[in-house]
Coordinates of C-alpha atoms in Angstrom, one line a residue:
M6 CA 5.6 -19.5 44.9
L7 CA 5.4 -22.5 42.9
L8 CA 2.0 -23.4 41.5
D9 CA 0.7 -26.8 42.4
L10 CA -0.4 -28.4 38.7
S11 CA -2.2 -31.1 41.7
N12 CA -5.0 -29.3 42.1
I13 CA -4.8 -28.2 38.1
T14 CA -8.1 -29.9 35.9
P15 CA -8.4 -31.1 32.9
I16 CA -11.1 -29.3 32.5
V17 CA -9.4 -26.1 33.6
A18 CA -6.4 -27.1 32.0
F19 CA -8.1 -27.1 28.7
N20 CA -9.6 -23.9 29.6
F21 CA -6.5 -22.7 29.7
I22 CA -4.7 -23.6 27.3
L23 CA -7.6 -21.9 25.0
G24 CA -7.4 -18.8 26.6
A25 CA -3.6 -18.8 26.1
L26 CA -3.9 -19.6 22.6
F27 CA -6.5 -17.0 21.7
T28 CA -3.7 -14.3 23.3
V29 CA -0.8 -15.0 21.5
C30 CA -2.3 -15.1 18.1
F31 CA -4.5 -11.6 18.9
L32 CA -1.7 -10.2 20.9
Y33 CA -0.2 -7.9 18.1
Q34 CA -4.3 -6.1 17.6
G35 CA -3.4 -5.3 20.8
V36 CA 0.2 -3.8 20.2
F37 CA -2.7 -2.1 17.2
F38 CA -4.4 -0.4 19.5
L39 CA -1.3 0.9 21.4
V40 CA -0.4 2.5 18.2
G41 CA -3.6 4.1 17.2
I42 CA -3.5 5.6 20.9
L43 CA -0.4 6.4 21.6
R44 CA 0.5 7.8 17.6
G45 CA -2.5 9.1 17.0
E46 CA -4.0 9.8 13.1
V47 CA -1.3 8.8 11.0
R48 CA -0.4 12.4 8.6
L49 CA 0.2 12.2 4.6
P50 CA 2.5 14.5 2.6
P51 CA 0.4 16.8 0.4
A52 CA -0.2 15.7 -2.9
K53 CA 2.6 16.3 -5.5
R54 CA -0.2 16.7 -8.0
R55 CA -3.9 16.0 -8.8
H56 CA -5.2 12.9 -10.2
R57 CA -8.2 11.9 -12.2
Y58 CA -10.7 9.2 -10.6
A59 CA -13.8 7.6 -11.7
F60 CA -16.2 6.8 -8.7
F61 CA -18.5 3.4 -9.3
I62 CA -22.0 3.1 -7.0
A63 CA -23.5 0.0 -7.3
A64 CA -27.5 0.5 -6.8
H65 CA -30.6 -2.5 -6.2
N66 CA -33.7 0.2 -5.7
E67 CA -32.1 3.1 -3.7
E68 CA -34.3 6.1 -5.7
A69 CA -34.6 7.0 -1.8
V70 CA -30.7 7.3 -1.0
I71 CA -28.7 7.6 -4.1
A72 CA -29.0 11.0 -5.0
N73 CA -27.3 12.9 -1.7
L74 CA -24.5 10.2 -2.2
V75 CA -24.1 11.9 -5.8
R76 CA -24.5 15.0 -4.7
S77 CA -21.7 14.5 -1.7
I78 CA -19.3 13.8 -4.2
K79 CA -20.2 16.7 -6.5
E80 CA -19.3 18.9 -3.3
Q81 CA -16.0 17.9 -3.4
D82 CA -13.2 20.5 -2.5
Y83 CA -11.6 18.5 -5.5
P84 CA -11.9 19.6 -9.4
S85 CA -14.9 18.6 -10.4
E86 CA -13.5 17.8 -13.9
L87 CA -11.2 15.4 -13.2
I88 CA -14.0 13.5 -11.1
D89 CA -16.7 11.6 -13.0
I90 CA -19.2 9.4 -11.1
F91 CA -21.7 6.3 -12.7
V92 CA -24.3 4.5 -11.1
V93 CA -24.9 1.1 -12.1
A94 CA -29.1 0.3 -11.3
D95 CA -28.9 -3.1 -10.9
A96 CA -32.6 -4.8 -11.9
C97 CA -34.2 -1.5 -10.4
T98 CA -37.8 -1.7 -10.1
D99 CA -37.5 1.9 -8.8
D100 CA -36.9 5.1 -10.3
T101 CA -33.2 5.2 -9.1
A102 CA -31.4 5.3 -12.7
R103 CA -33.3 8.5 -13.5
V104 CA -32.7 9.9 -9.9
A105 CA -29.4 9.2 -9.8
R106 CA -29.0 11.0 -14.0
E107 CA -30.6 13.8 -12.6
A108 CA -28.7 14.4 -9.8
G109 CA -25.4 14.3 -12.3
A110 CA -23.9 10.6 -12.8
I111 CA -23.5 8.2 -15.4
V112 CA -25.7 5.6 -15.1
Y113 CA -25.6 2.2 -16.1
E114 CA -28.9 0.0 -15.7
R115 CA -28.1 -3.7 -15.9
N116 CA -31.0 -6.6 -15.2
D117 CA -29.4 -9.8 -15.2
L118 CA -31.1 -11.6 -12.9
A119 CA -28.7 -14.9 -12.7
R120 CA -25.5 -13.8 -11.3
K121 CA -26.7 -11.4 -8.3
G122 CA -24.6 -9.3 -6.5
K123 CA -22.3 -6.8 -5.8
S124 CA -19.6 -8.3 -6.9
W125 CA -21.2 -9.3 -10.6
V126 CA -22.3 -5.9 -11.0
M127 CA -19.1 -4.5 -10.4
D128 CA -17.5 -6.4 -13.6
Y129 CA -20.2 -5.2 -15.4
G130 CA -20.0 -1.5 -14.4
F131 CA -15.7 -1.6 -15.1
D132 CA -16.2 -3.7 -18.3
R133 CA -18.1 -1.2 -19.9
I134 CA -16.0 1.8 -18.7
L135 CA -13.3 0.4 -19.5
N136 CA -14.5 0.0 -23.1
E137 CA -16.6 3.8 -23.4
Y138 CA -13.7 5.2 -21.7
P139 CA -10.8 4.0 -21.9
G140 CA -7.7 5.1 -20.3
R141 CA -9.6 8.4 -18.7
Y142 CA -9.3 7.3 -15.1
E143 CA -6.2 6.6 -13.1
A144 CA -8.4 5.0 -10.2
F145 CA -11.9 4.1 -8.9
F146 CA -13.7 4.4 -5.6
I147 CA -15.8 2.1 -4.7
F148 CA -19.2 3.1 -3.0
D149 CA -22.6 2.3 -1.6
A150 CA -25.7 4.0 -2.6
D151 CA -26.5 4.8 1.0
N152 CA -23.2 6.1 1.9
L153 CA -22.4 10.1 2.1
L154 CA -18.3 11.9 1.3
S155 CA -16.9 14.2 4.2
R156 CA -16.2 17.9 2.0
D157 CA -12.9 17.1 1.6
Y158 CA -12.4 12.9 0.6
V159 CA -11.4 13.1 -2.1
S160 CA -9.0 15.9 -1.3
I161 CA -6.8 13.0 1.6
M162 CA -7.3 9.6 -0.7
N163 CA -5.5 11.9 -3.9
D164 CA -2.6 12.7 -1.0
A165 CA -2.7 8.7 -0.1
F166 CA -3.0 7.8 -3.7
D167 CA -0.2 10.0 -4.9
Q168 CA 2.4 8.1 -2.7
G169 CA 1.6 5.2 -5.3
Y170 CA -1.1 3.3 -3.6
L171 CA -2.6 0.6 -5.8
A172 CA -5.2 0.3 -3.5
L173 CA -6.0 2.5 -0.2
T174 CA -9.3 1.9 2.3
S175 CA -10.5 5.0 4.2
Y176 CA -12.3 5.9 7.4
R177 CA -15.8 4.2 8.1
N178 CA -18.2 6.1 10.0
S179 CA -22.2 6.0 10.3
K180 CA -24.1 8.3 9.8
N181 CA -27.3 6.6 12.0
Y182 CA -25.4 6.2 15.3
G183 CA -28.4 6.9 17.2
S184 CA -31.2 4.9 15.6
S185 CA -31.0 1.8 17.2
W186 CA -28.8 -0.4 19.4
I187 CA -28.3 -2.2 16.7
S188 CA -26.7 1.0 14.4
S189 CA -24.3 2.0 17.2
A190 CA -22.8 -1.2 18.0
Y191 CA -21.8 -1.5 14.1
A192 CA -20.9 2.4 14.5
T193 CA -19.1 1.8 17.3
W194 CA -16.7 -1.5 15.7
F195 CA -16.1 0.7 12.5
L196 CA -14.9 3.1 14.4
R197 CA -12.7 0.7 15.8
E198 CA -10.8 -0.4 13.0
A199 CA -10.2 2.9 11.4
R200 CA -8.5 3.8 14.1
F201 CA -7.3 1.3 15.9
L202 CA -6.9 -1.5 12.5
N203 CA -6.4 0.2 9.4
N204 CA -4.9 3.4 10.8
A205 CA -2.5 1.6 13.0
R206 CA -1.3 -1.0 9.9
M207 CA -0.7 2.0 8.5
I208 CA 1.7 3.4 10.4
C209 CA 3.3 0.1 11.1
G210 CA 3.8 -0.3 7.7
T211 CA 2.0 -2.9 6.7
S212 CA -0.7 -3.9 5.3
C213 CA -4.7 -3.1 5.6
A214 CA -8.1 -4.5 5.0
V215 CA -10.7 -3.0 2.6
S216 CA -14.5 -2.9 4.4
G217 CA -17.7 -3.2 1.7
S218 CA -16.9 0.4 0.8
G219 CA -15.3 4.0 0.9
F220 CA -12.2 2.0 -1.0
L221 CA -9.9 2.6 -4.0
V222 CA -8.2 0.9 -6.1
S223 CA -6.0 1.8 -9.0
A224 CA -7.4 1.7 -12.7
K225 CA -3.6 -1.1 -13.1
I226 CA -5.5 -3.5 -11.7
I227 CA -8.7 -3.2 -12.8
E228 CA -7.7 -3.1 -16.1
G229 CA -5.8 -6.3 -15.3
M230 CA -8.4 -8.1 -14.7
H231 CA -10.9 -6.1 -17.0
G232 CA -13.8 -5.5 -14.6
W233 CA -13.6 -7.7 -11.1
D234 CA -13.0 -10.8 -10.0
F235 CA -14.0 -11.4 -6.9
H236 CA -17.2 -12.7 -6.6
T237 CA -17.9 -14.5 -3.2
L238 CA -20.1 -13.3 -0.6
T239 CA -17.8 -10.5 0.8
E240 CA -16.0 -9.3 -2.3
D241 CA -14.2 -7.4 -0.4
I242 CA -12.1 -9.2 2.4
Q243 CA -11.1 -11.7 -1.1
F244 CA -9.3 -8.9 -2.9
S245 CA -8.1 -7.8 0.1
T246 CA -6.6 -11.5 0.5
F247 CA -5.4 -11.0 -2.7
C248 CA -3.7 -8.7 -2.4
A249 CA -2.2 -9.4 1.6
I250 CA -0.8 -13.1 -0.7
H251 CA 0.8 -11.3 -3.1
G252 CA 2.5 -8.8 -1.6
V253 CA -0.2 -5.6 -3.2
R254 CA -0.3 -3.4 0.3
I255 CA -3.8 -1.4 0.6
G256 CA -2.7 2.0 2.0
Y257 CA -5.0 4.1 4.2
A258 CA -6.4 7.0 4.3
P259 CA -8.3 9.4 7.3
A260 CA -10.7 10.7 4.8
E261 CA -14.1 10.5 6.5
F262 CA -17.4 9.0 5.2
Y263 CA -20.3 7.9 6.4
D264 CA -22.8 5.0 5.7
E265 CA -26.3 3.4 7.1
Q266 CA -26.0 0.9 9.5
P267 CA -29.0 -1.6 10.4
V268 CA -31.6 -1.1 12.7
T269 CA -32.8 -4.3 13.3
F270 CA -31.5 -7.1 15.0
A271 CA -33.6 -9.2 12.2
A272 CA -31.4 -7.3 9.0
S273 CA -28.6 -7.1 11.0
W274 CA -29.0 -11.3 10.9
K275 CA -29.1 -10.9 7.6
Q276 CA -26.5 -9.2 7.1
R277 CA -24.1 -10.3 9.2
M278 CA -24.9 -14.0 8.2
R279 CA -23.6 -12.8 4.9
W280 CA -20.1 -11.0 6.0
T281 CA -19.3 -14.6 7.7
K282 CA -20.5 -17.1 5.4
G283 CA -18.6 -14.6 3.2
F284 CA -15.3 -15.6 5.6
Y285 CA -16.0 -19.2 5.5
Q286 CA -15.7 -18.7 1.0
V287 CA -12.4 -16.5 1.9
F288 CA -10.9 -19.1 3.9
F289 CA -11.3 -21.9 2.9
T290 CA -10.4 -21.0 -1.0
Y291 CA -6.9 -19.0 0.3
G292 CA -6.2 -20.2 3.3
S293 CA -3.8 -22.6 2.6
Q294 CA -2.5 -19.7 0.3
L295 CA -2.1 -16.9 3.4
V296 CA -0.3 -20.0 5.5
K297 CA 2.2 -20.1 2.8
S298 CA 2.8 -17.2 2.3
F299 CA 3.6 -15.9 6.4
A300 CA 5.1 -19.1 7.2
I301 CA 7.3 -18.8 3.8
L302 CA 7.4 -15.1 2.6
R303 CA 7.6 -13.3 5.7
R304 CA 4.4 -11.4 4.7
F305 CA 2.2 -10.5 7.9
A306 CA -0.6 -9.1 6.1
A307 CA -1.0 -12.4 5.0
Y308 CA -1.4 -13.6 9.2
D309 CA -3.3 -10.3 9.9
L310 CA -5.5 -11.4 7.3
F311 CA -5.3 -15.3 8.2
M312 CA -6.7 -14.5 12.5
T313 CA -9.6 -12.2 10.5
V314 CA -11.1 -14.7 8.1
A315 CA -11.0 -17.8 10.7
P316 CA -13.2 -18.5 12.2
G317 CA -12.4 -18.0 15.8
N318 CA -15.6 -18.1 17.7
L319 CA -16.0 -21.6 16.6
L320 CA -13.0 -22.0 18.7
S321 CA -15.0 -20.3 21.4
L322 CA -18.3 -22.1 21.0
I323 CA -16.1 -25.7 21.4
S324 CA -15.0 -24.2 24.5
V325 CA -18.4 -23.9 26.4
L326 CA -19.8 -26.8 24.8
V327 CA -16.4 -28.8 26.0
N328 CA -17.6 -26.8 29.7
V329 CA -20.3 -27.5 29.0
T330 CA -21.1 -30.8 28.1
F331 CA -18.2 -31.5 31.3
L332 CA -20.8 -29.3 33.6
I333 CA -23.9 -31.7 32.1
V334 CA -22.9 -35.4 32.7
G335 CA -20.3 -35.0 36.0
S336 CA -23.1 -33.8 38.0
L337 CA -25.5 -37.0 36.6
S338 CA -22.3 -39.0 37.1
H339 CA -23.2 -37.9 41.2
G340 CA -19.3 -37.5 42.2
F341 CA -18.1 -40.7 39.8
L342 CA -16.5 -38.7 36.9
A343 CA -16.7 -35.2 38.4
T344 CA -16.3 -34.1 41.6
D345 CA -18.4 -30.8 43.3
R346 CA -15.1 -29.1 43.8
E347 CA -14.3 -29.6 39.6
L348 CA -18.0 -28.7 38.7
A349 CA -17.1 -25.7 40.6
M350 CA -14.1 -25.4 39.1
C351 CA -15.3 -25.9 35.9
F352 CA -18.4 -23.3 36.4
G353 CA -16.1 -20.4 37.2
S354 CA -14.3 -21.1 34.1
I355 CA -17.4 -20.9 32.0
A356 CA -18.1 -17.2 34.3
M357 CA -14.4 -15.9 33.4
T358 CA -14.5 -16.6 30.5
F359 CA -17.7 -14.6 29.3
G360 CA -16.6 -12.4 32.1
S361 CA -12.7 -12.0 30.2
M362 CA -15.0 -11.1 26.3
Y363 CA -17.3 -9.0 27.8
L364 CA -14.5 -6.7 29.8
T365 CA -13.1 -7.2 27.1
F366 CA -15.1 -5.5 24.6
F367 CA -16.8 -2.8 26.8
V368 CA -12.4 -1.5 26.6
L369 CA -12.7 -1.7 23.2
G370 CA -16.1 0.3 22.8
L371 CA -14.9 2.6 26.1
L372 CA -11.7 3.4 24.9
T373 CA -13.4 4.3 21.3
T374 CA -16.0 6.5 22.2
V375 CA -13.7 8.3 24.4
L376 CA -10.5 8.6 21.8
E377 CA -13.2 9.1 18.4
R378 CA -15.6 10.8 20.2
R379 CA -15.7 13.9 17.6
H380 CA -16.7 11.5 14.8
I381 CA -19.3 10.2 16.7
H382 CA -22.5 12.3 15.5
C383 CA -25.9 11.6 17.8
P384 CA -28.0 13.2 19.2
S385 CA -28.7 10.8 22.5
R386 CA -26.0 11.6 25.4
L387 CA -27.7 8.5 27.2
R388 CA -27.2 5.9 23.5
V389 CA -23.9 6.6 23.5
F390 CA -23.2 5.5 27.6
A391 CA -26.4 2.7 26.9
N392 CA -24.0 2.1 24.0
L393 CA -20.8 0.9 26.5
F394 CA -22.9 -1.4 28.0
T395 CA -24.4 -3.2 24.8
F396 CA -21.7 -3.6 22.1
P397 CA -21.0 -6.4 24.2
L398 CA -23.8 -8.5 24.1
F399 CA -24.0 -7.5 20.3
M400 CA -20.5 -8.6 19.1
F401 CA -21.3 -12.1 21.2
T402 CA -25.1 -12.4 19.0
Y403 CA -21.4 -13.1 16.6
I404 CA -21.2 -17.0 18.1
P405 CA -24.6 -17.9 17.3
I406 CA -24.3 -16.6 13.7
T407 CA -21.3 -18.0 13.0
V408 CA -22.5 -21.5 13.8
A409 CA -25.5 -21.1 11.4
A410 CA -23.2 -19.6 8.6
L411 CA -21.2 -22.9 9.1
F412 CA -24.1 -25.0 8.1
L413 CA -27.2 -22.3 6.2
K414 CA -26.9 -21.8 2.9
V415 CA -26.5 -18.0 2.7
D416 CA -27.2 -16.0 -0.8
W417 CA -26.7 -12.7 -1.3
V418 CA -29.8 -10.3 0.0
P419 CA -29.7 -6.5 -1.5
T420 CA -29.3 -4.2 2.4
Q421 CA -32.6 -1.9 2.5
H422 CA -31.5 1.9 2.4
G423 CA -34.7 4.0 3.9
V424 CA -32.4 6.8 6.4
S425 CA -32.8 9.7 3.5
V426 CA -30.1 12.7 5.4
T427 CA -27.0 15.0 3.6
L428 CA -24.5 15.6 4.7
D429 CA -25.2 18.7 7.0
Q430 CA -28.0 17.0 8.9
V431 CA -25.2 13.6 9.7
M432 CA -23.2 16.3 11.0
D433 CA -26.0 17.9 13.1
G434 CA -26.7 14.6 15.1
A435 CA -29.8 13.4 12.4
K436 CA -31.2 9.7 13.5

């Protein structure tokens, strides 16, 4: 049966074209998802030798959590003489520096209030380490003060680093999945990112992306910059984009670490506003270079990062605004600009758009929860079940955040951490 194009109104055609564009652009992520399901977890060959590492931790008023991280590093099943821990206590007004020293870290204290943000702390700390310990370390692990490491973390990362990668990311999990519907949604997103994005990228032979913390950078890169040269609000995605443009492949290892997720919507809003603003900064700075890299040099990783930083939610919002405007104006025209049938089709398109978005996120959350259930440490099964339905709602809130971040000034604001738990407590399902 042939499709009767005469029954398709302009607004329905607009919605169809936009939906088709989204599908084509992000189809590769569906392929990644299938790879993650069918191929499982990437397997790494054992390392031929053990390398020497330094842990770098930026900390601002983190006395409640810093000692647990340092202890989890010291409890690694990896030779302690091959690991050093550096903490930069940045403009702290509490006992972060003292607590970190007592736990066994080398501590630098920084009080530069003019250059705020993790990236400037990294630049300062790396510069000091390179000057005071020249040539000592082969690579650096970057972590946030609230993180905890599984006991085999360094061993697994060493297996991957031994393959020759200049940068690596790892399996990001949550230490407070059950704290609220916000924290459980974050956890689901990061579990999905680990298994069905970075893990699948690794299997497919393309470059991964680092995210926040829990990643490794070769000393060759740090020495080349003599510090850290990425200073947007999202220095992690900026670094990933830089690597994609210049053909530096970021690898992935299934080494698991845990971080603390925001519990309230207000805290989540502030954090994701910073992330979104940082994505804009990276997009407008590197967008054209990413296009050239995948269009001319055929680097798929550049296309992948372009789709990651591109403000796709703006197109979703534009689509909604166009449809709502058509509904309002058409209704007020009393049939002059739009018939009742056209208005009904427009309303149906809006409902279908939101319905399909909700269903997509629901399926993503469901499959992630089922396939990664052994990584979910939550004492409440009800929370895990309820998250399947609230996770799509959490993702919908990115739409207003995308708009607000485009127009509002966003400054770097440290995230407060107060979930002081040990690795054993996380594994037991501590909130």
